[in-house]
Amino acid sequence: MKYPALIINRQKLKENVERVVEMCRKAGIEPCAVVKCLCAIPEITQIYVEAGIKALADSRIDNLKKIPYAGIKKWLLRIPMLSEIKDVALYADVSLNSEIETVKALSEEAEKIGKKAGVVLMVDLGDLREGVLAEDAVETAVEISKLKGIEFLGVGTNLNCYGSIIPTTENLKVLTGIAKQIEEKLNKRLQIISGGNSGSIHLISNGIMPKEINNLRIGETILLGNETSYQKHIENLHTDVFRFDAQIIELKTKPSLPFGESGLNSFGEKVYYEDKGLMKRAIIACGRQDVDGDKISPVDESIQVIGYSSDHMIVDITNAKSEYHLGNTISFNVTYGGLLSLCTSEYVLKAVE
Ligand SMILES: *Cc1c(COP(=O)(O)O)cnc(C)c1O
């Protein structure tokens, strides 16, 4: 085995996908699985497909290119860059958009290759990241629907990101209201009304999701088993699909208070150290090039991460309940940010078990 390693439990991930799909479909919603946090690693996206997902979504074209499965729709989540429009036409079946100029460019590229690019118009309901404001939505939708290279699929929104705004029945009803106005104006049904991300799951659990919402884009709930608006665990979902293991390279009893003249640490930060007397300390072979120490937490709750730099992490094992030896590994639970960082690090082995 090579370390550090991110261990992915195939069965647990598969069950999470199946359960989220079931929960959504019962509410009349077809979920898109968001795999950006996993860098769309093929061995993992394969599990989603086996578990019945029909659409995979990512923010980056480079990741969409790794999704080859026939019959699976590929969604580009991040509003496209003008410089990547050609690739958007080639590799994304659906893209989320908020700029008419970008959609026009996409239309031209799609026409060139004899395709129609699927477009969802994003509406900003207060989170203040991407999206047209509500008052501009109908007009923009009408313009998009005239473009020859575009299949205008519907509307969507994204909350819980920049502005930490929680999806509610009220704000999603603004979206469904806009959808209705667009349908009347275009005199046709919209295929997609996309009501957000894992922050919208609580509306399903509580049975208060507006019935017109027929799509969600779900990353975190599948990966970590919780919804994100209130950080609540979703019953039936595994919270331990992922585990991070790193190996002990030094194990010594040392003082807890650094000695010598005190300055800044290697990242230019002033750190406060508490004198806890002698401490049993393990150095493990991982660091910021893999993950920040505050984005993972030891599975063994009797030990504690006390510091980390580019390639070293120091763990206090003074009160550890189990015994650790040089060469042993220490296991960690991961947060969303931790998972993103571990998947992105080329130094971390990704092992599906
Ligand atoms: C990341 C992202 C999602 C998925 O968010 P989760 O909280 O992981 O469910 C959905 N939509 C957009 C536009 C995103 O950028």
Short mmCIF file of C-alpha atoms and ligand atoms in Angstrom, two decimals:
data_model
loop_
_atom_site.label_atom_id
_atom_site.label_comp_id
_atom_site.label_asym_id
_atom_site.label_seq_id
_atom_site.Cartn_x
_atom_site.Cartn_y
_atom_site.Cartn_z
CA MET A 1 0.00 0.00 0.00
CA LYS A 2 1.16 3.52 -0.83
CA TYR A 3 0.52 6.40 1.58
CA PRO A 4 -1.00 8.87 2.07
CA ALA A 5 -4.17 7.28 0.76
CA LEU A 6 -7.77 8.25 0.36
CA ILE A 7 -9.85 5.11 0.79
CA ILE A 8 -13.25 5.06 -0.85
CA ASN A 9 -15.78 2.45 0.28
CA ARG A 10 -17.51 1.30 -2.89
CA GLN A 11 -20.53 -0.31 -1.19
CA LYS A 12 -21.25 2.68 1.05
CA LEU A 13 -20.93 5.16 -1.81
CA LYS A 14 -23.21 3.04 -3.96
CA GLU A 15 -25.82 2.86 -1.20
CA ASN A 16 -25.67 6.63 -0.66
CA VAL A 17 -26.21 7.25 -4.37
CA GLU A 18 -29.11 4.76 -4.49
CA ARG A 19 -30.77 6.25 -1.41
CA VAL A 20 -30.44 9.85 -2.55
CA VAL A 21 -31.77 8.91 -6.00
CA GLU A 22 -34.73 7.15 -4.37
CA MET A 23 -35.43 10.02 -1.99
CA CYS A 24 -35.35 12.55 -4.83
CA ARG A 25 -37.41 10.49 -7.29
CA LYS A 26 -40.12 10.00 -4.65
CA ALA A 27 -40.37 13.80 -4.55
CA GLY A 28 -40.58 14.03 -8.35
CA ILE A 29 -36.98 15.16 -8.66
CA GLU A 30 -34.28 13.73 -10.92
CA PRO A 31 -30.93 14.35 -9.22
CA CYS A 32 -27.74 15.21 -11.03
CA ALA A 33 -24.73 13.83 -9.16
CA VAL A 34 -22.05 16.46 -8.63
CA VAL A 35 -18.59 14.91 -8.78
CA LYS A 36 -16.33 17.99 -8.81
CA CYS A 37 -15.13 17.23 -5.30
CA LEU A 38 -13.87 13.87 -6.62
CA CYS A 39 -12.23 15.41 -9.70
CA ALA A 40 -14.53 13.02 -11.60
CA ILE A 41 -12.10 10.12 -11.03
CA PRO A 42 -13.43 7.45 -13.44
CA GLU A 43 -13.20 4.56 -10.98
CA ILE A 44 -15.53 6.52 -8.70
CA THR A 45 -17.97 8.00 -11.21
CA GLN A 46 -18.46 4.44 -12.45
CA ILE A 47 -20.02 3.64 -9.06
CA TYR A 48 -22.57 6.45 -9.50
CA VAL A 49 -23.56 5.10 -12.89
CA GLU A 50 -23.97 1.57 -11.50
CA ALA A 51 -26.17 3.01 -8.74
CA GLY A 52 -28.62 4.46 -11.25
CA ILE A 53 -27.61 8.09 -11.67
CA LYS A 54 -28.54 9.52 -15.08
CA ALA A 55 -26.57 12.76 -15.06
CA LEU A 56 -23.12 13.67 -13.75
CA ALA A 57 -22.11 17.27 -13.12
CA ASP A 58 -18.80 19.03 -12.67
CA SER A 59 -17.48 22.58 -12.68
CA ARG A 60 -14.57 21.85 -14.96
CA ILE A 61 -14.44 20.72 -18.57
CA ASP A 62 -11.26 18.74 -17.83
CA ASN A 63 -13.33 16.60 -15.48
CA LEU A 64 -16.28 16.23 -17.87
CA LYS A 65 -13.82 14.80 -20.40
CA LYS A 66 -13.21 11.93 -17.97
CA ILE A 67 -16.87 10.89 -18.08
CA PRO A 68 -17.27 8.62 -21.07
CA TYR A 69 -20.43 6.69 -20.20
CA ALA A 70 -23.03 6.39 -22.93
CA GLY A 71 -26.49 7.57 -21.96
CA ILE A 72 -25.23 9.66 -19.04
CA LYS A 73 -25.84 13.40 -19.40
CA LYS A 74 -22.89 15.63 -18.60
CA TRP A 75 -23.58 18.97 -16.93
CA LEU A 76 -21.14 21.84 -16.67
CA LEU A 77 -21.89 23.55 -13.36
CA ARG A 78 -19.69 26.60 -13.50
CA ILE A 79 -20.82 29.37 -15.83
CA PRO A 80 -18.60 28.83 -18.91
CA MET A 81 -15.53 30.93 -19.69
CA LEU A 82 -15.63 32.48 -23.16
CA SER A 83 -12.23 30.87 -23.71
CA GLU A 84 -13.63 27.33 -23.23
CA ILE A 85 -16.81 27.64 -25.26
CA LYS A 86 -15.64 25.26 -27.96
CA ASP A 87 -15.05 22.54 -25.37
CA VAL A 88 -18.37 23.27 -23.69
CA ALA A 89 -20.12 22.58 -26.99
CA LEU A 90 -18.09 19.39 -27.43
CA TYR A 91 -18.12 17.90 -23.93
CA ALA A 92 -21.14 19.20 -22.03
CA ASP A 93 -24.70 18.16 -22.78
CA VAL A 94 -26.01 20.82 -20.44
CA SER A 95 -24.40 23.97 -19.07
CA LEU A 96 -25.60 26.46 -16.47
CA ASN A 97 -25.51 30.02 -17.80
CA SER A 98 -26.17 33.61 -16.83
CA GLU A 99 -24.56 35.69 -19.60
CA ILE A 100 -26.39 36.05 -22.91
CA GLU A 101 -23.12 36.85 -24.69
CA THR A 102 -21.68 33.52 -23.54
CA VAL A 103 -24.80 31.63 -24.59
CA LYS A 104 -24.64 33.25 -28.03
CA ALA A 105 -21.01 32.15 -28.40
CA LEU A 106 -22.00 28.64 -27.28
CA SER A 107 -24.81 28.61 -29.84
CA GLU A 108 -22.36 29.42 -32.64
CA GLU A 109 -19.92 26.71 -31.58
CA ALA A 110 -22.68 24.15 -31.23
CA GLU A 111 -24.04 25.00 -34.68
CA LYS A 112 -20.57 24.52 -36.18
CA ILE A 113 -20.50 20.92 -34.96
CA GLY A 114 -24.14 20.26 -35.77
CA LYS A 115 -25.23 20.05 -32.15
CA LYS A 116 -27.73 21.75 -29.90
CA ALA A 117 -26.20 22.70 -26.56
CA GLY A 118 -28.52 22.30 -23.58
CA VAL A 119 -28.75 25.46 -21.49
CA VAL A 120 -30.21 26.10 -18.05
CA LEU A 121 -30.61 29.79 -17.19
CA MET A 122 -29.46 30.49 -13.64
CA VAL A 123 -31.49 32.91 -11.54
CA ASP A 124 -29.94 34.59 -8.49
CA LEU A 125 -32.36 34.37 -5.57
CA GLY A 126 -30.19 36.24 -3.10
CA ASP A 127 -27.02 34.22 -2.65
CA LEU A 128 -25.24 36.63 -5.00
CA ARG A 129 -23.04 34.21 -6.86
CA GLU A 130 -24.14 33.31 -10.40
CA GLY A 131 -27.46 34.06 -12.04
CA VAL A 132 -29.53 36.79 -13.60
CA LEU A 133 -31.68 38.78 -11.21
CA ALA A 134 -35.33 37.72 -11.10
CA GLU A 135 -36.55 40.78 -13.00
CA ASP A 136 -34.28 39.99 -15.96
CA ALA A 137 -34.99 36.26 -16.15
CA VAL A 138 -37.98 36.12 -18.52
CA GLU A 139 -36.44 38.46 -21.08
CA THR A 140 -33.13 36.57 -21.06
CA ALA A 141 -34.93 33.24 -21.40
CA VAL A 142 -36.82 34.50 -24.45
CA GLU A 143 -33.55 35.62 -26.05
CA ILE A 144 -31.85 32.29 -25.35
CA SER A 145 -34.75 30.32 -26.77
CA LYS A 146 -34.31 32.07 -30.14
CA LEU A 147 -30.74 30.82 -30.59
CA LYS A 148 -30.38 28.10 -33.21
CA GLY A 149 -27.55 26.17 -31.57
CA ILE A 150 -29.21 26.06 -28.16
CA GLU A 151 -31.80 23.82 -26.60
CA PHE A 152 -33.25 25.97 -23.83
CA LEU A 153 -34.00 23.45 -21.08
CA GLY A 154 -35.16 25.58 -18.20
CA VAL A 155 -34.14 27.53 -15.13
CA GLY A 156 -32.10 26.86 -12.02
CA THR A 157 -30.71 28.51 -8.95
CA ASN A 158 -27.79 28.11 -6.61
CA LEU A 159 -27.93 28.98 -2.92
CA ASN A 160 -25.81 28.24 0.17
CA CYS A 161 -22.61 29.23 -1.60
CA TYR A 162 -21.31 32.79 -1.47
CA GLY A 163 -24.10 34.43 0.49
CA SER A 164 -24.99 31.48 2.77
CA ILE A 165 -28.67 31.92 1.87
CA ILE A 166 -30.79 28.91 2.78
CA PRO A 167 -33.19 27.49 0.17
CA THR A 168 -36.76 27.84 1.40
CA THR A 169 -40.21 27.22 -0.01
CA GLU A 170 -40.47 31.00 -0.44
CA ASN A 171 -37.33 31.65 -2.45
CA LEU A 172 -37.78 28.53 -4.59
CA LYS A 173 -41.34 29.66 -5.34
CA VAL A 174 -39.82 32.77 -6.90
CA LEU A 175 -37.98 30.39 -9.25
CA THR A 176 -41.05 28.30 -10.06
CA GLY A 177 -43.00 31.54 -10.62
CA ILE A 178 -40.40 32.68 -13.14
CA ALA A 179 -40.53 29.26 -14.81
CA LYS A 180 -44.30 29.61 -15.16
CA GLN A 181 -43.99 33.07 -16.72
CA ILE A 182 -41.40 31.76 -19.18
CA GLU A 183 -43.61 28.79 -20.07
CA GLU A 184 -46.51 31.14 -20.81
CA LYS A 185 -44.33 33.43 -22.87
CA LEU A 186 -42.77 30.60 -24.90
CA ASN A 187 -45.94 28.57 -24.89
CA LYS A 188 -44.13 25.36 -23.96
CA ARG A 189 -43.23 23.34 -20.87
CA LEU A 190 -39.74 23.72 -19.47
CA GLN A 191 -37.92 20.41 -19.02
CA ILE A 192 -35.81 21.48 -16.06
CA ILE A 193 -36.50 23.54 -12.94
CA SER A 194 -33.37 23.01 -10.87
CA GLY A 195 -33.80 23.94 -7.22
CA GLY A 196 -30.22 23.95 -5.99
CA ASN A 197 -27.66 21.70 -4.32
CA SER A 198 -27.34 19.66 -1.12
CA GLY A 199 -28.64 22.69 0.77
CA SER A 200 -32.11 22.02 -0.70
CA ILE A 201 -32.36 18.44 0.60
CA HIS A 202 -34.00 19.59 3.85
CA LEU A 203 -37.03 20.73 1.82
CA ILE A 204 -37.53 17.14 0.65
CA SER A 205 -36.99 15.66 4.13
CA ASN A 206 -39.59 18.07 5.51
CA GLY A 207 -42.02 17.58 2.63
CA ILE A 208 -42.05 21.28 1.72
CA MET A 209 -40.29 21.28 -1.65
CA PRO A 210 -42.38 23.17 -4.24
CA LYS A 211 -43.79 20.46 -6.51
CA GLU A 212 -42.63 22.17 -9.71
CA ILE A 213 -38.95 21.65 -8.79
CA ASN A 214 -37.87 18.60 -10.80
CA ASN A 215 -34.08 18.68 -10.56
CA LEU A 216 -31.38 19.08 -7.91
CA ARG A 217 -27.61 19.02 -8.29
CA ILE A 218 -26.31 16.93 -5.41
CA GLY A 219 -22.71 16.56 -4.30
CA GLU A 220 -22.20 16.66 -0.55
CA THR A 221 -25.29 14.73 0.59
CA ILE A 222 -24.18 11.71 -1.42
CA LEU A 223 -20.53 12.02 -0.40
CA LEU A 224 -20.84 12.79 3.30
CA GLY A 225 -24.42 11.83 4.19
CA ASN A 226 -25.63 15.23 5.37
CA GLU A 227 -27.65 18.14 4.02
CA THR A 228 -25.80 21.43 4.07
CA SER A 229 -28.31 24.08 5.18
CA TYR A 230 -28.46 22.86 8.76
CA GLN A 231 -25.58 20.33 8.63
CA LYS A 232 -28.00 17.56 9.61
CA HIS A 233 -27.25 13.90 9.01
CA ILE A 234 -29.72 12.33 6.59
CA GLU A 235 -31.11 9.12 8.01
CA ASN A 236 -29.99 6.01 6.11
CA LEU A 237 -26.94 7.66 4.58
CA HIS A 238 -23.36 6.69 5.37
CA THR A 239 -21.13 9.44 6.77
CA ASP A 240 -17.96 7.37 6.36
CA VAL A 241 -17.71 6.65 2.65
CA PHE A 242 -14.22 8.19 2.70
CA ARG A 243 -11.25 7.69 4.98
CA PHE A 244 -7.79 9.24 4.78
CA ASP A 245 -4.78 7.23 5.99
CA ALA A 246 -1.27 8.62 6.52
CA GLN A 247 1.81 6.93 7.91
CA ILE A 248 3.79 7.70 11.07
CA ILE A 249 7.41 8.65 10.29
CA GLU A 250 8.52 9.84 13.74
CA LEU A 251 7.22 8.95 17.17
CA LYS A 252 8.80 10.66 20.17
CA THR A 253 8.10 12.17 23.52
CA LYS A 254 9.05 15.87 23.37
CA PRO A 255 8.12 19.07 25.19
CA SER A 256 4.87 20.69 24.00
CA LEU A 257 6.33 24.20 24.11
CA PRO A 258 8.85 25.06 21.35
CA PHE A 259 12.16 26.27 22.79
CA GLY A 260 14.47 29.02 21.46
CA GLU A 261 13.69 32.51 20.19
CA SER A 262 10.12 32.68 18.84
CA GLY A 263 9.16 34.14 15.42
CA LEU A 264 6.71 33.13 12.70
CA ASN A 265 6.00 29.60 11.43
CA SER A 266 6.88 28.40 7.91
CA PHE A 267 3.70 29.99 6.52
CA GLY A 268 4.43 33.38 8.05
CA GLU A 269 1.86 32.94 10.80
CA LYS A 270 2.24 33.78 14.48
CA VAL A 271 1.14 30.71 16.39
CA TYR A 272 0.32 30.44 20.09
CA TYR A 273 1.62 27.30 21.80
CA GLU A 274 0.34 26.03 25.11
CA ASP A 275 2.70 24.34 27.56
CA LYS A 276 1.15 20.97 28.31
CA GLY A 277 4.38 19.45 29.60
CA LEU A 278 5.86 16.41 27.89
CA MET A 279 3.84 15.13 24.98
CA LYS A 280 3.84 11.92 22.93
CA ARG A 281 3.97 13.22 19.37
CA ALA A 282 3.66 11.46 16.05
CA ILE A 283 4.73 13.05 12.80
CA ILE A 284 2.76 11.68 9.88
CA ALA A 285 3.73 11.95 6.24
CA CYS A 286 1.16 14.30 4.78
CA GLY A 287 0.71 18.06 4.76
CA ARG A 288 -0.79 21.06 3.04
CA GLN A 289 0.22 19.73 -0.35
CA ASP A 290 -2.40 17.09 0.37
CA VAL A 291 -4.84 18.63 2.83
CA ASP A 292 -5.02 21.29 5.55
CA GLY A 293 -4.99 19.73 9.00
CA ASP A 294 -8.22 21.47 10.04
CA LYS A 295 -10.18 19.83 7.20
CA ILE A 296 -9.72 16.30 8.52
CA SER A 297 -10.24 14.80 11.97
CA PRO A 298 -8.74 11.64 13.47
CA VAL A 299 -11.15 8.69 13.57
CA ASP A 300 -9.60 7.89 16.98
CA GLU A 301 -11.03 10.77 18.99
CA SER A 302 -8.41 10.37 21.71
CA ILE A 303 -5.74 11.89 19.44
CA GLN A 304 -5.43 15.43 18.06
CA VAL A 305 -3.84 17.24 15.13
CA ILE A 306 -1.70 20.01 16.65
CA GLY A 307 0.14 21.35 13.63
CA TYR A 308 0.89 20.93 9.96
CA SER A 309 3.15 22.35 7.28
CA SER A 310 3.64 21.53 3.57
CA ASP A 311 4.56 17.89 4.10
CA HIS A 312 4.33 17.11 7.80
CA MET A 313 1.44 16.79 10.20
CA ILE A 314 2.00 16.54 13.95
CA VAL A 315 -0.45 14.59 16.06
CA ASP A 316 -0.69 14.54 19.86
CA ILE A 317 -1.09 10.90 20.88
CA THR A 318 -0.36 11.38 24.60
CA ASN A 319 -3.84 10.23 25.62
CA ALA A 320 -4.38 7.80 22.76
CA LYS A 321 -6.59 4.83 23.65
CA SER A 322 -4.88 2.53 21.15
CA GLU A 323 -1.13 1.98 20.71
CA TYR A 324 0.73 3.53 17.81
CA HIS A 325 4.10 2.45 16.41
CA LEU A 326 6.43 3.83 13.78
CA GLY A 327 5.06 2.75 10.39
CA ASN A 328 1.47 2.50 11.61
CA THR A 329 -1.10 4.65 9.88
CA ILE A 330 -3.48 7.16 11.40
CA SER A 331 -6.97 7.33 9.93
CA PHE A 332 -9.03 10.48 9.45
CA ASN A 333 -12.59 11.44 8.63
CA VAL A 334 -12.79 14.10 5.94
CA THR A 335 -14.86 17.23 5.42
CA TYR A 336 -16.07 18.47 2.02
CA GLY A 337 -13.10 20.81 1.72
CA GLY A 338 -10.76 18.04 2.86
CA LEU A 339 -12.10 15.67 0.24
CA LEU A 340 -11.69 18.27 -2.52
CA SER A 341 -8.13 18.92 -1.49
CA LEU A 342 -7.19 15.22 -1.13
CA CYS A 343 -8.68 14.33 -4.51
CA THR A 344 -6.84 17.22 -6.13
CA SER A 345 -3.45 16.28 -4.65
CA GLU A 346 -1.54 14.07 -7.03
CA TYR A 347 0.47 12.76 -4.07
CA VAL A 348 -2.54 11.02 -2.53
CA LEU A 349 -3.35 7.50 -3.65
CA LYS A 350 -7.05 7.01 -4.33
CA ALA A 351 -8.04 3.47 -3.44
CA VAL A 352 -11.53 2.06 -3.97
CA GLU A 353 -12.14 -0.84 -1.58
C1 LIG B 1 -20.91 22.53 -6.37
C2 LIG B 1 -22.20 22.82 -6.97
C3 LIG B 1 -23.31 22.02 -6.67
C4 LIG B 1 -23.26 20.88 -5.69
O1 LIG B 1 -23.15 21.35 -4.38
P1 LIG B 1 -23.26 20.35 -3.12
O2 LIG B 1 -23.38 21.26 -1.96
O3 LIG B 1 -22.02 19.54 -3.11
O4 LIG B 1 -24.46 19.51 -3.31
C5 LIG B 1 -24.50 22.31 -7.32
N1 LIG B 1 -24.60 23.33 -8.19
C6 LIG B 1 -23.55 24.15 -8.50
C7 LIG B 1 -23.75 25.28 -9.47
C8 LIG B 1 -22.33 23.92 -7.90
O5 LIG B 1 -21.30 24.73 -8.19
#
